[in-house]
Structures are given as structure tokens and as C-alpha cells.
Coordinates of C-alpha atoms in Angstrom, one line a residue:
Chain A
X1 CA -62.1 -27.1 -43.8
X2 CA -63.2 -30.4 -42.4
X3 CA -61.3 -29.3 -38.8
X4 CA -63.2 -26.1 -39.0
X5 CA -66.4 -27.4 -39.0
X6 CA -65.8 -30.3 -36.3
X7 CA -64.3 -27.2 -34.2
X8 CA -67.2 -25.5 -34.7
X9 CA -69.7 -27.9 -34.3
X10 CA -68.2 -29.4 -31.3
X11 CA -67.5 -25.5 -30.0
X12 CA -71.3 -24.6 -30.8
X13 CA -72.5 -27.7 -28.8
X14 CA -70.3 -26.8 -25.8
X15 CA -71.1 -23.3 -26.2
X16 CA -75.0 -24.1 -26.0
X17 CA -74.8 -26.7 -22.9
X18 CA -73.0 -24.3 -21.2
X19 CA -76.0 -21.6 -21.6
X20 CA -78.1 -24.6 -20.0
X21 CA -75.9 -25.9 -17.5
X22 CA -75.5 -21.9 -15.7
X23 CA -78.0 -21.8 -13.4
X24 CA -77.3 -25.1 -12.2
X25 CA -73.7 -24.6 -12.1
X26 CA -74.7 -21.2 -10.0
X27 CA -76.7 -22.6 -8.1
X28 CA -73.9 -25.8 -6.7
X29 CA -71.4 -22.9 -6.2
X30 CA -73.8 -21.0 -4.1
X31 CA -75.6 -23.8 -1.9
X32 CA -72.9 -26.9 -2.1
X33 CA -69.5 -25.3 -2.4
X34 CA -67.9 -28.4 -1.3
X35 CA -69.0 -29.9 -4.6
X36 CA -67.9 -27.4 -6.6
X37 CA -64.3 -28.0 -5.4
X38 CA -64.9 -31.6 -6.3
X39 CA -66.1 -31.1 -9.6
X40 CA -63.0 -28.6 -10.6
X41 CA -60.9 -31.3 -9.5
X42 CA -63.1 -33.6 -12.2
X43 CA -62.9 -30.9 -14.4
X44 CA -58.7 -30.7 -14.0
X45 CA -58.8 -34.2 -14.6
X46 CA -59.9 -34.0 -17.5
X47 CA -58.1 -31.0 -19.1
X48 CA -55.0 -33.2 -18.0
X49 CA -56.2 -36.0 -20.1
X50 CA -57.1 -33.8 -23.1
X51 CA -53.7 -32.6 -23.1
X52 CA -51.8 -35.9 -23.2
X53 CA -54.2 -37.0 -26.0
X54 CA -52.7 -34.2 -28.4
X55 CA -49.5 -35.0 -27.2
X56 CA -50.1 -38.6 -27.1
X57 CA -51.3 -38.2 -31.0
X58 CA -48.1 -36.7 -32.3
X59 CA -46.6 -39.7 -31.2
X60 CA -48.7 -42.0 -34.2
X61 CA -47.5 -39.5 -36.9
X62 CA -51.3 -39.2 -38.0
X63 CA -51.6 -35.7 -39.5
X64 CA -54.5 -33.6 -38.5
X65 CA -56.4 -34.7 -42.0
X66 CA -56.2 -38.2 -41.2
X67 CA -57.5 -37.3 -37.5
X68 CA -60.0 -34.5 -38.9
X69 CA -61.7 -37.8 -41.0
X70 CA -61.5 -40.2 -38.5
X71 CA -63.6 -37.6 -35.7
X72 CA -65.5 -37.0 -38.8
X73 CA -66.1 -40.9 -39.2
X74 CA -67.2 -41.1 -35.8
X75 CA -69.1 -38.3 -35.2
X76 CA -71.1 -39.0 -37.8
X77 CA -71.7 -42.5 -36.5
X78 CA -73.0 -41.2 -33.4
X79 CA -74.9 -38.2 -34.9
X80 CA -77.1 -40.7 -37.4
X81 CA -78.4 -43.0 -34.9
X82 CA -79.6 -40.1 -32.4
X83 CA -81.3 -38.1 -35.4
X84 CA -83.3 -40.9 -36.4
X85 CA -84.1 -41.6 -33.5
X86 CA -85.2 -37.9 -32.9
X87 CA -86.5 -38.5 -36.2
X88 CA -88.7 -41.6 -34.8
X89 CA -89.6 -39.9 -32.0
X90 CA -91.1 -36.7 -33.4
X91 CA -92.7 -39.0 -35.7
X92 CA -94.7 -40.9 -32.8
X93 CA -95.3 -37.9 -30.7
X94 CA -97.2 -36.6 -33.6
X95 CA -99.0 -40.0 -34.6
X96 CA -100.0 -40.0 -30.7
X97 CA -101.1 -36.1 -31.0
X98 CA -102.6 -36.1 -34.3
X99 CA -106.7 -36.0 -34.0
Chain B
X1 CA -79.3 -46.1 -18.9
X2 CA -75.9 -48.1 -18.8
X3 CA -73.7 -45.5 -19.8
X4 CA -75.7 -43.1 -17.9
X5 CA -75.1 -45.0 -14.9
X6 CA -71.3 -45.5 -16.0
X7 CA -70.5 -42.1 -16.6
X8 CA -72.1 -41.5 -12.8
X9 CA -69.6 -44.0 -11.6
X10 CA -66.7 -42.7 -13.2
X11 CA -67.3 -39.0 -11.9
X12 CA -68.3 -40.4 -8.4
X13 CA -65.3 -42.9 -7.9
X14 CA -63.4 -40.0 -9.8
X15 CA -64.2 -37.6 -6.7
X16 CA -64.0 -40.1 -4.1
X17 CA -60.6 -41.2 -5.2
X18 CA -59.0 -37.6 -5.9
X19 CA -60.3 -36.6 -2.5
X20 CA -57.8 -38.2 -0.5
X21 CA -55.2 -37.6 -2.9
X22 CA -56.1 -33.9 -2.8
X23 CA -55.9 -34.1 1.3
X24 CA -52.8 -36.1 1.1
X25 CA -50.7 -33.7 -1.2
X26 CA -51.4 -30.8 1.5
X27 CA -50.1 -32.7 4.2
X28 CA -47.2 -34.6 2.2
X29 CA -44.4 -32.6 3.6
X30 CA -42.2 -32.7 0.3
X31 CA -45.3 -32.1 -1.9
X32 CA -45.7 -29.0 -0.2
X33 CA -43.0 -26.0 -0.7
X34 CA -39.9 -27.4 1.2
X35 CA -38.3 -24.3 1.1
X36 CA -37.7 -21.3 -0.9
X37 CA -38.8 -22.2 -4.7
X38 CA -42.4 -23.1 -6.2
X39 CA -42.4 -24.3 -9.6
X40 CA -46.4 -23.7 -11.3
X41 CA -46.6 -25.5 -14.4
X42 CA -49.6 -23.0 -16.1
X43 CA -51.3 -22.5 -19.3
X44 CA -49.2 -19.4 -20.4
X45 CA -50.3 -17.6 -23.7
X46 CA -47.7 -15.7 -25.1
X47 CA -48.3 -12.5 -27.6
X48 CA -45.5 -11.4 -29.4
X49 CA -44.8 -8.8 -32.3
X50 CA -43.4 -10.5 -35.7
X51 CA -42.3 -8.4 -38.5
X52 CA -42.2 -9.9 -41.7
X53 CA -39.2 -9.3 -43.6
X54 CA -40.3 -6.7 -46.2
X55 CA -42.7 -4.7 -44.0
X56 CA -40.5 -2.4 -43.4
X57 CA -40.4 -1.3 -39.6
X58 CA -38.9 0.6 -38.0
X59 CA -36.9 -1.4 -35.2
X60 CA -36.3 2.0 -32.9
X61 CA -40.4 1.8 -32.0
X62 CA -41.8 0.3 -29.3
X63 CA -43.2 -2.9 -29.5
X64 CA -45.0 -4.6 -27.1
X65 CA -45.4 -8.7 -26.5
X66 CA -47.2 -10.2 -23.0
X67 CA -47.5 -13.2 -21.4
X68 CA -50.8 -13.6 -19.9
X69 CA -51.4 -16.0 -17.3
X70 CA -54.7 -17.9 -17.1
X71 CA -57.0 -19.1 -14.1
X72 CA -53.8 -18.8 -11.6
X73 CA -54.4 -19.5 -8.1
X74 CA -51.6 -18.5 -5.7
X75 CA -50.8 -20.0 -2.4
X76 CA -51.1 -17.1 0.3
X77 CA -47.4 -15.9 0.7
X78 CA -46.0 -12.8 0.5
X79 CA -43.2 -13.3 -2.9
X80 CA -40.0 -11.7 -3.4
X81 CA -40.3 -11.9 -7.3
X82 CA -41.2 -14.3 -9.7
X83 CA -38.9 -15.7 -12.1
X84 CA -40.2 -17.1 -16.1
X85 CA -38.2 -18.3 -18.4
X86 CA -38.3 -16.9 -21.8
X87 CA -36.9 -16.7 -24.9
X88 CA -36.4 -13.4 -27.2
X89 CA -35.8 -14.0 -31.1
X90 CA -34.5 -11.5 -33.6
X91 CA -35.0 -11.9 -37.3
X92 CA -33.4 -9.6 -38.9
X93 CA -32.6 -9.0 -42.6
X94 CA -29.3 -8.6 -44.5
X95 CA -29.6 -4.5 -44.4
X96 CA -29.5 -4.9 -40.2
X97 CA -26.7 -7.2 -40.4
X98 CA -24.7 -4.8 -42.8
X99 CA -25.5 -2.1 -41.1
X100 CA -23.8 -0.2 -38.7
X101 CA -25.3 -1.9 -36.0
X102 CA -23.6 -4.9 -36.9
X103 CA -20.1 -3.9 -37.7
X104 CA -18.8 -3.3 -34.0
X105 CA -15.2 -4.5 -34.4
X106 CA -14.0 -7.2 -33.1
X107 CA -17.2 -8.3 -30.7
X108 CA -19.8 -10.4 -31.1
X109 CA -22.3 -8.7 -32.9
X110 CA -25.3 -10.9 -31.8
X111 CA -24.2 -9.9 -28.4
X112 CA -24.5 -5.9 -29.2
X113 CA -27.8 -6.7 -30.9
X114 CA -29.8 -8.1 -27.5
X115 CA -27.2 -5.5 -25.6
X116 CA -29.3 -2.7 -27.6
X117 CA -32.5 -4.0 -26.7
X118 CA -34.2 -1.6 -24.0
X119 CA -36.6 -3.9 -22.3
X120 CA -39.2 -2.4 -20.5
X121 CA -41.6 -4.3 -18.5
X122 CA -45.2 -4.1 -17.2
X123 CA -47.1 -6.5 -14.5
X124 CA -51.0 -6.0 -14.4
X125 CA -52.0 -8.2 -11.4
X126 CA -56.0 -9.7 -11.6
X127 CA -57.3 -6.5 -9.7
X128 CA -56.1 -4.0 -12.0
X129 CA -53.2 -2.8 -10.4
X130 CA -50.1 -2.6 -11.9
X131 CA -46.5 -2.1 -11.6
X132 CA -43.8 -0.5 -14.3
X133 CA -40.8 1.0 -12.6
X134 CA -37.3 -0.9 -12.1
X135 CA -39.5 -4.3 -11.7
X136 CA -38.0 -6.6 -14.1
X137 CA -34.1 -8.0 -15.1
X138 CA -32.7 -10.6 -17.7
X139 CA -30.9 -12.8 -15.9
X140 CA -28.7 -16.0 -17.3
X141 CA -29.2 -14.8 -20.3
X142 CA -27.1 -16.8 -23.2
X143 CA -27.8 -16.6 -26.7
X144 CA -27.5 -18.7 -29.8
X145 CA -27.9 -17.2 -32.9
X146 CA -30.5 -15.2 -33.2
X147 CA -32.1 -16.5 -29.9
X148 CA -31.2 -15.4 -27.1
X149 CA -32.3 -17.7 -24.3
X150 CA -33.0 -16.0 -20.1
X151 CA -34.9 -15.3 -16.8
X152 CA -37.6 -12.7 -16.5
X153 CA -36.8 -12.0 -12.9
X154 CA -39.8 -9.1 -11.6
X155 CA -40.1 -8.2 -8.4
X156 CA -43.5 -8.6 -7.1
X157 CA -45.2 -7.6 -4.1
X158 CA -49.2 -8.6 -4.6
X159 CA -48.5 -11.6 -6.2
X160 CA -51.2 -13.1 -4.1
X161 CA -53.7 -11.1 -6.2
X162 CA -53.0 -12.9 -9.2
X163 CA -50.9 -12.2 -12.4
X164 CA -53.1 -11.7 -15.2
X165 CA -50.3 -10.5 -17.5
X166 CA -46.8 -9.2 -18.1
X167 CA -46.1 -7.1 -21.0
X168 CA -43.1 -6.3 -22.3
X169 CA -42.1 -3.4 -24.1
X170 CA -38.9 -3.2 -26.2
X171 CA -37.1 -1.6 -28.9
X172 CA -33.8 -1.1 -30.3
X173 CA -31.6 1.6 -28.6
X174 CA -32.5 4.4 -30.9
X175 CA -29.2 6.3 -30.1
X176 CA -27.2 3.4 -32.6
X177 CA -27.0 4.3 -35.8
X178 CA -29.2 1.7 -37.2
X179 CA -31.2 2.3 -40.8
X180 CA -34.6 3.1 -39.8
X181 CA -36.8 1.1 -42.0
X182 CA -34.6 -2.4 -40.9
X183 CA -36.9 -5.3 -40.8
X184 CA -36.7 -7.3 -38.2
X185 CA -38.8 -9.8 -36.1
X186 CA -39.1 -10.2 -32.9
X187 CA -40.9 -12.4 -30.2
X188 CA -41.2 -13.2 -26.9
X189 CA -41.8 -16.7 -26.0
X190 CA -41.8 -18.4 -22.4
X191 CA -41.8 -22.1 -21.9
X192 CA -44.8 -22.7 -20.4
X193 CA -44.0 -22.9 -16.5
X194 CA -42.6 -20.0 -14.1
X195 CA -41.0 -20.1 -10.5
X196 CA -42.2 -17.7 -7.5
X197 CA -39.8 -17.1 -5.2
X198 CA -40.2 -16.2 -1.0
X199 CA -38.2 -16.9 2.0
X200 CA -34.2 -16.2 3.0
X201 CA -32.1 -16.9 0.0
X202 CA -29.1 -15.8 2.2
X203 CA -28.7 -18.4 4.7
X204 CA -29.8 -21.9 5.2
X205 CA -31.4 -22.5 1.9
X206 CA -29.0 -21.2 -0.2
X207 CA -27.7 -24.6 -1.8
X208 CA -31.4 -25.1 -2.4
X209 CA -31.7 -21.8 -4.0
X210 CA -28.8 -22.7 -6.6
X211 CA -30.4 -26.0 -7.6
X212 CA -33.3 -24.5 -8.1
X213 CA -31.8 -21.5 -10.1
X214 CA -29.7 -24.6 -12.1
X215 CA -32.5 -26.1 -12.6
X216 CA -34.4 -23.2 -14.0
X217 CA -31.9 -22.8 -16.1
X218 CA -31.8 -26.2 -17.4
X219 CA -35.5 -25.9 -18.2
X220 CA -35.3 -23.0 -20.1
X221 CA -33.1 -24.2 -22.2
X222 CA -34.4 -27.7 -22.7
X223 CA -37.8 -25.8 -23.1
X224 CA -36.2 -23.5 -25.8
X225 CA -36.3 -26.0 -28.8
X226 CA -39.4 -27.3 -28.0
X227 CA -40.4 -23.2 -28.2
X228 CA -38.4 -22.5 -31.3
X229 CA -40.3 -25.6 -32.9
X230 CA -43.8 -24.5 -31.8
X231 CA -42.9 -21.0 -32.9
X232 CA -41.6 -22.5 -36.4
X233 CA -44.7 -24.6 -36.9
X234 CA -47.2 -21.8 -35.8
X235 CA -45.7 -19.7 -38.6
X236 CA -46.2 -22.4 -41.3
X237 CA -49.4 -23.2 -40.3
X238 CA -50.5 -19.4 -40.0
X239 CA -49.0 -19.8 -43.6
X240 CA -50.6 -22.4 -44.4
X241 CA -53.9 -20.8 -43.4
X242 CA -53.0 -17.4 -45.3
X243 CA -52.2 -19.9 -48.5
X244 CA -55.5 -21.8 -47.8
X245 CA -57.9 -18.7 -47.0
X246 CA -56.5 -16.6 -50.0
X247 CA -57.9 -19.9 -52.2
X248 CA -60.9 -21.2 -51.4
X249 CA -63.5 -19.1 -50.5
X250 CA -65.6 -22.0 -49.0
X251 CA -63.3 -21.8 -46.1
X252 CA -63.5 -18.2 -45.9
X253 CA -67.1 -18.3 -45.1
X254 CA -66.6 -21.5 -43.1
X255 CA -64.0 -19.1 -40.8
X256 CA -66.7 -16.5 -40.6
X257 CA -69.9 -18.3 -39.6
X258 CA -67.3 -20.5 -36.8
X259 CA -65.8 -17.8 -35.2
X260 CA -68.5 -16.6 -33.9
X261 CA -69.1 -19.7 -31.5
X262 CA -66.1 -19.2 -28.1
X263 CA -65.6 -22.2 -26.0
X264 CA -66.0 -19.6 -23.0
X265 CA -65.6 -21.9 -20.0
X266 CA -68.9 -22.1 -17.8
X267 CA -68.2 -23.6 -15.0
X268 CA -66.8 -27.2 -13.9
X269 CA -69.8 -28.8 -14.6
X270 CA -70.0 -28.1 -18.5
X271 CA -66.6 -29.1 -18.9
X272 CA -67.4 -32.4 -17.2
X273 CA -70.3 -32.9 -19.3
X274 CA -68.8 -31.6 -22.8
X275 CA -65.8 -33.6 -21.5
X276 CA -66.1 -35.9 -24.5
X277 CA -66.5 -32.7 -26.9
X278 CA -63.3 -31.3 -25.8
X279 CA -61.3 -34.6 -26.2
X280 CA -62.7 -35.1 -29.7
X281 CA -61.4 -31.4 -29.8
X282 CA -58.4 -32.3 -28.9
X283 CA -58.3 -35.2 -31.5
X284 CA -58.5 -32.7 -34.2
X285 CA -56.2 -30.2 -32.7
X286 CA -53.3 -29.5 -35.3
X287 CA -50.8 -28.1 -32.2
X288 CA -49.2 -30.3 -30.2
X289 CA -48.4 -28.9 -26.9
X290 CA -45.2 -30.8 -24.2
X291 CA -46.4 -32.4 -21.4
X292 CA -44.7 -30.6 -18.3
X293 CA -44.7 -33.2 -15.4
X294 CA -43.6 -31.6 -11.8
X295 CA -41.9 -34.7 -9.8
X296 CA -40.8 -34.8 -6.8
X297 CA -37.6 -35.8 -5.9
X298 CA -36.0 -36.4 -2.3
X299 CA -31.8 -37.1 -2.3
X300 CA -31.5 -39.6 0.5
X301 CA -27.5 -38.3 0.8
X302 CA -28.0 -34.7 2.2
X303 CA -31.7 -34.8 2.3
X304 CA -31.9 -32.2 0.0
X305 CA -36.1 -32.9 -1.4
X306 CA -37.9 -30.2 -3.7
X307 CA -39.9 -30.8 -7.5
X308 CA -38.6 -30.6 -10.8
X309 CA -40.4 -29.7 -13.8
X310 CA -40.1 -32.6 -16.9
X311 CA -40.9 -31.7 -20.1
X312 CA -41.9 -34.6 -22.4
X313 CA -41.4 -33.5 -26.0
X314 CA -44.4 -33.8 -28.8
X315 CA -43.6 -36.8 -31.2
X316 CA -43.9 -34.3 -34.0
X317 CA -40.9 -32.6 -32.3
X318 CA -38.8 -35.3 -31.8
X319 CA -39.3 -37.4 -35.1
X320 CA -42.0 -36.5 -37.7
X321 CA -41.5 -33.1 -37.8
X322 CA -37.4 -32.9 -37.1
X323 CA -35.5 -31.1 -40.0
X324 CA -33.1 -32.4 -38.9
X325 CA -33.4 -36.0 -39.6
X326 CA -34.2 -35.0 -43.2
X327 CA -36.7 -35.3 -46.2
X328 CA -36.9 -39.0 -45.4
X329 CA -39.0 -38.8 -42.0
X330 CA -41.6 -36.5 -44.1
X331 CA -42.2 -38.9 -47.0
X332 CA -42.3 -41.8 -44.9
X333 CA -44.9 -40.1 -42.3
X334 CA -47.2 -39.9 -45.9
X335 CA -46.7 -43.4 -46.1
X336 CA -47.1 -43.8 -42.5
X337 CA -50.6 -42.2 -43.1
X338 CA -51.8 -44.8 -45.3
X339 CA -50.3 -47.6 -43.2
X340 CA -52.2 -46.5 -39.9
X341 CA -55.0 -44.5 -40.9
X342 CA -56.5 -46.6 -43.6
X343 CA -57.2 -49.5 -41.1
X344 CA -58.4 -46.7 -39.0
X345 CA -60.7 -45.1 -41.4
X346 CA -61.5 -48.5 -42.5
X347 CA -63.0 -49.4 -39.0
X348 CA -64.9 -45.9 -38.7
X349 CA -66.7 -46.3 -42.0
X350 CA -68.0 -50.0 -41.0
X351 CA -68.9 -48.3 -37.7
X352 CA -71.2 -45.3 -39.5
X353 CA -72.3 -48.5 -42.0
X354 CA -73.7 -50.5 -39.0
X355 CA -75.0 -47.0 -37.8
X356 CA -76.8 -46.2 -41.1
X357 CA -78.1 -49.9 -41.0
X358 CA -79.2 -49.6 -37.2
X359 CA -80.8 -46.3 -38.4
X360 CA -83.0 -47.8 -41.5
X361 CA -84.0 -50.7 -39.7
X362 CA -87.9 -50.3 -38.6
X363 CA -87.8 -52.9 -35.8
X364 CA -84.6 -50.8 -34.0
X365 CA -86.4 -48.1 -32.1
X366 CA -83.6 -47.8 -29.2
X367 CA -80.8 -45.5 -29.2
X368 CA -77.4 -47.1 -30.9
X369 CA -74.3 -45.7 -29.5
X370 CA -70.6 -46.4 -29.9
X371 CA -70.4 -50.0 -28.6
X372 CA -67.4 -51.1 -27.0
X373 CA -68.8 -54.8 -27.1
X374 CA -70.6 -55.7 -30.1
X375 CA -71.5 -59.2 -28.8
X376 CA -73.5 -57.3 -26.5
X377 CA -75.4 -55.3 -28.8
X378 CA -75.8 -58.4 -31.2
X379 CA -77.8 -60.5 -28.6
X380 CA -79.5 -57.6 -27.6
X381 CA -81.0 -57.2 -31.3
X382 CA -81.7 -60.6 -31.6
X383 CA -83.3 -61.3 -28.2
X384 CA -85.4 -57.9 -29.7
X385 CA -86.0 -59.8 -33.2
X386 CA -87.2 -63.0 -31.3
X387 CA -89.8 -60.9 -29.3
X388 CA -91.2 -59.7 -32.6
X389 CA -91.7 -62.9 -33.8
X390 CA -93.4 -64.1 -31.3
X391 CA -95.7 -61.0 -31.0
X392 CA -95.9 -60.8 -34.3
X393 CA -99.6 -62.3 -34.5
X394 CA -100.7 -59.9 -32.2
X395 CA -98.9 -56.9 -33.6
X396 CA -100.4 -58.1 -37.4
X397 CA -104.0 -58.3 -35.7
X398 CA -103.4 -54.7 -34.5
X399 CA -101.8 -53.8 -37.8
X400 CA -105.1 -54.8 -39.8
X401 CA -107.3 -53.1 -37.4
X402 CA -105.6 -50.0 -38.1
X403 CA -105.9 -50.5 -41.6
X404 CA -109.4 -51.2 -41.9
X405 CA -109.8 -47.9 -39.8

């Protein structure tokens, strides 16, 4: 259940940059293809590195539990700080707004 | 800022350093196709047809399993075929292997079983056409068991199109006298890499042609087990999800409301940016997948040179997982859990501790990341603490101002 909803999440989050990202991805395949090569090869980079990590974690013997609570750990980590700090934000746009 | 300005360097030095590379593979001379073999080491997604053992079916109907091929890019060359290895499994149950089928005297029956498969083959190329007449064979084909291990060899002509899949058809002969309702399984599994052959395979390269065609066969079969594994684990864990769906209906709905969400790729520049969402992705991925490295190799003593595929087997495969070695390795990986992952979970909960702190603290209004260097972000909160103090008159004068307003 846990891996569901980090797949999801993190699946949702790509999903939704990608929807932004269009355009400007459009727009460096049309106008500045020679980048667009370069990025691919980025891109390959990568997808070769996120393949050795899964192989490279059956190797530990961690079970995808363990791994599922540990991303969990971490994501959360990094998710708290940025929301309160949205959270801060929001709060001094609207103390700057408010008449 | 910083890691703004890092992750800038990494994907400009990234470019700048894979550029050359890229120009010197095109004009390394044994990089480049020395002769009459290419090996492509793709993403291949295999779809095959599994029975279970009391459905029933009837193994004298078609049915179909493909291999699709994903984001392939050929090199502009007119191929003579292209060659996959692949492996075909039959499961059959105790009625097949009584049956008449099974009783040819004095022969090997697992022979007459793949002997009455009719194979019959389909290649869809990326602009729609497609080929289905006298294209494919089974070549070196040996078998083990219930598996019989061999080369897809189709001829192909517009291979330069692009493959987008190959199905394959098959069934049981339905002239033999074989019960109807058998159940049997069956599946079609390749090993993750294919060879696309061009050029004179009659004189010259023909040495070269029989390495390579050893070599194929080599990978196949080193490539089988890790298959048979993947294919084994793939059925518990559909298992395991059949088990854990039919029990808990929170993950029922958590299956529905996720599903809906594809990681469709966008283009080159999402995946560089989401690059740290797909390896925490990857983290949490429960398949383990081999790592297929194509080296080069150059034999100084009849300057023979051409690439080899080496697959590097998933740990799970080797050890954790490895029936083989017994109950033991199983009960000790649970142990193995608590040995590693405890520190491990340990160190991420005093991580989202320091978070939550960083969080609830009034006077830290900057944005806390994962910090690889916590000296760093220690004197940076304190030099931030010391300002307050000493602007703390001034921010107290301000503060009763505001109050008396």
C-alpha cells in the first residue's frame, strides 16, 4: 500500500511537470534541435543510472517494505520543510495583501 | 540557489562530457559494426498467455504472446533478418502428460510437445505495415524440461522503419489426439537484447558470423535463468497482489484512484527534471531487472574485434532469492532487514525529526533541504540566530509598534 502511494504520488508529480514542461520541450525541438539531442543523451544517462540502482538494491537484500519506508522517510522529510514554507509564504503574501 | 546552480553544472558538464564521447563512439572503428552482427541491448516488453492449471483451455486454440520493442532507433542499413532470443515454457498438468500426447514410445516426449507447437509469427514494423508469411524460424533450439530455450530468426526487409512488435501465434497441432480441455501454460519470454543481421555471411566474415551465432547462443541461455526467475517472481508477486487485493479493500481503492496517473514520457527535458522522481521510483521498485553491458572486445591473435553482451545478474537472483540455496538465505535476509534497515530507518526518522524541528521554528524562514553537510547548515542557522540577536532591539521596537496599532 505504502509502494502504491509513493508510485503514485511520485507518478502524479511527473505526470503534472510534464503537462508544464510541453511547450518548452516543443519549443527546444523545434528551434534548438542540437539541444535536444544533448538532452536525450542527459535523459539516457539517467535511465542508465535508475536501472543500476534497482539492480544495485537487490544486492543489499532490503525488501521493497524496508525500501518503501525508507523513500517514505525521506520524502516526507523533504515534503514538510517545503509545505511550511508554502505555508509561511501564503501566510505573508496575505499579511502583505490584507487591507 | 546552490543546488540550483549544482544541478546546472551537473547537466552542463554532463553534456559537455558525453559530447565527445558520443563523437568518439561514431568514429571508434570497433565501436562501430565491424562486420556482419549488431547486438541492441533494448527495453523489450514481453506479453505472454498463462493458463492457470484448472482453467481449463483448450490447448488446440490459438494463443497469441508479442514482444514489443520500445523507442528503437535503427542504424540506416538494409537487414537480412533479425535474430531474438527467446524462451517458450509449457506447463502442463498431469491429464496432458498422461495423455496421448505424451505416450509416444520410446522418444522424448518433451521433444514431441514443442515439435507439436505450430508457431506462427507476426512483425508490425512502427509505420503500420506488417509481415506474416514464411517470416520467422526456431533455430538452436534446446530444451530442458518444460523450457525450451531458441532463436527467433524473421526475416526482415524494412527494419529501418522500426519494430514496434512481434507477435506470436501458437497452438498445439490439433491433428494429435490431445484431450481438449488440457490445461496448460504457456509463455513467451525473450532476454532482453536481440541481434540484426546484414552483410555476406558466406565469405569473409563467416568465422565472425559463428562467434556471433555462439555467442548468441551463450546469451540465451545464460539469459534463460535469469528469465525463468523473473517469470517465477512475477507470478508470486501477481500472487501476492491477488492475495493482498482480495483482503484489504483500502488497497483496492488505493489501486483505483493510482492508476489513473501514467508516467507517459514527455520529452527529455521532464525526465531530466523528474530525474530524482524516477530514481526514488526506482528505490521502491519491487522488480529487479539484469544489467546488460555491451563490451567490446578486440583479439590481438587473429584480429578478430566485435561486442559482447554481459549480463550482470540481480542479487535477489543470485543469493536472496535462490531456492536453491535453501530456507536458510530467506530467514536470514528477515534478519538481514533488521540488521541494515533499522540503522537506515533510524537515520531517516532523525532526518524528518530535524525537518519537523526546522519546520516549527519561527526564526527559520529559508527552505531546508536534504543536506549532505550538516556543518554547513549548522553555521548557517547560527550565523542566522546571531543576526537576530543583534537586530533584535530593532525588530522588538517594530514588534510594539505593531501592537499598539
Amino acid at each position: 500500500m505504502i509502494n502504491k502511494i509513493l508510485q503514485g504520488f511520485f507518478n502524479l508529480v511527473i505526470y503534472l511537470v510534464g503537462i508544464i514542461l510541453s511547450p518548452l520541450e516543443l519549443a527546444i525541438n523545434a528551434l534548438i534541435p542540437g539541444t535536444s539531442d544533448a538532452l536525450a543523451m542527459v535523459s539516457n544517462f539517467i535511465s542508465t543510472i535508475s536501472s543500476f540502482v534497482t539492480w544495485g538494491i537487490s544486492y543489499t537484500g532490503l525488501t521493497p517494505t524496508t525500501m518503501s519506508i525508507i523513500c517514505s522517510l525521506l520524502t516526507a522529510s523533504v515534503m514538510i520543510p517545503l509545505t511550511a514554507h508554502a505555508i509561511k509564504l501564503g501566510l505573508k503574501w496575505y499579511m502583505a495583501l490584507k487591507p | 540557489m546552490k543546488k540550483l546552480l549544482f544541478y546546472a553544472l551537473f547537466i552542463s558538464s554532463s553534456i559537455i562530457l558525453l559530447s565527445p564521447l558520443n563523437a568518439f563512439a561514431d568514429s571508434y572503428p570497433f565501436w562501430k559494426v565491424p562486420y556482419d552482427s549488431t547486438s541492441y541491448n533494448h527495453y523489450v516488453e514481453h506479453y505472454g498467455h498463462y493458463g492457470s492449471y484448472t482453467s481449463g483451455l483448450d490447448i488446440r486454440t490459438n494463443y497469441s504472446s508479442s514482444i514489443y520493442f520500445q523507442d528503437i532507433t535503427f542504424p540506416s542499413q538494409t537487414y537480412d533478418y533479425v535474430e531474438i532470443p527467446i524462451l517458450i515454457w509449457i506447463d502442463a498438468t498431469n491429464d496432458i502428460l498422461s495423455s496421448t500426447f505424451m505416450t509416444v514410445p520410446n522418444a522424448d516426449t518433451l521433444y514431441y510437445k514443442f515439435s507439436a507447437l505450430i508457431i506462427s509469427p507476426t512483425i508490425t514494423y512502427s509505420n503500420g505495415a506488417y509481415e506474416n508469411t514464411g517470416i520467422c524460424t526456431i533455430e538452436n533450439y534446446t530444451y530442458n524440461g518444460q523450457i525450451m530455450n531458441g532463436v527467433l530468426r524473421c526475416n526482415v526487409n524494412r527494419v529501418s522503419d522500426g519494430i514496434k512488435k512481434i507477435s506470436v501465434k501458437h497452438q498445439i497441432d490439433p491433428a494429435l489426439n490431445v484431450s481438449p480441455t488440457a490445461s496448460y501454460g504457456f509463455y513467451i519470454g525473450s532476454t532482453g537484447w536481440f541481434n540484426l543481421i546484414y552483410g555476406d555471411h558466406s565469405t569473409g566474415s563467416i568465422t565472425n558470423a559463428i562467434n556471433s551465432q555462439t555467442s548468441s547462443i551463450t546469451q540465451a541461455q545464460q539469459g534463460t535463468t535469469n528469465a525463468v526467475n523473473n517469470n517465477t517472481n512475477a507470478i508470486n508477486n501477481m500472487n501476492d497482489n491477488i492475495n493482498n487485493s482480495s483482503t484489504s479493500d483500502a488497497n483496492n481503492s488505493g489501486n483505483s484512484f493510482f492508476s489513473g496517473f501514467h508516467t507517459e514520457s514527455f520529452g527529455h527535458l521532464t525526465d531530466i527534471v523528474t530525474a530524482p522522481l524516477t530514481l526514488f521510483s526506482a528505490m521502491t521498485s519491487t522488480t529487479c531487472n539484469p544489467v546488460t553491458l555491451n563490451v567490446d572486445f578486440s583479439d590481438s591473435t587473429n584480429g578478430e574485434v566485435g561486442s559482447k553482451n554481459v549480463v550482470l545478474p540481480c542479487g535477489t537472483t543470485l543469493f536472496w532469492e535462490n531456492s536453491s540455496l535453501g530456507s536458510k538465505v530467506s530467514n536470514f535476509r528477515t534478519f538481514w532487514n533488521i540488521l541494515l534497515g533499522a540503522p537506515l530507518i533510524y537515520g531517516c526518522l532523525l532526518l524528518l525529526i530535524k525537518a519537523i524541528d526546522s519546520a516549527l521554528d519561527p526564526l527559520n524562514d529559508e527552505l531546508i533541504t536534504l543536506q549532505v553537510s550538516s556543518f554547513d547548515s549548522q553555521v548557517a542557522r547560527q550565523r542566522k540566530r546571531n543576526d537576530v540577536v543583534d537586530e533584535s532591539h530593532q525588530s522588538l521596537k517594530v514588534g510594539e509598534e505593531m501592537r499598539y496599532r
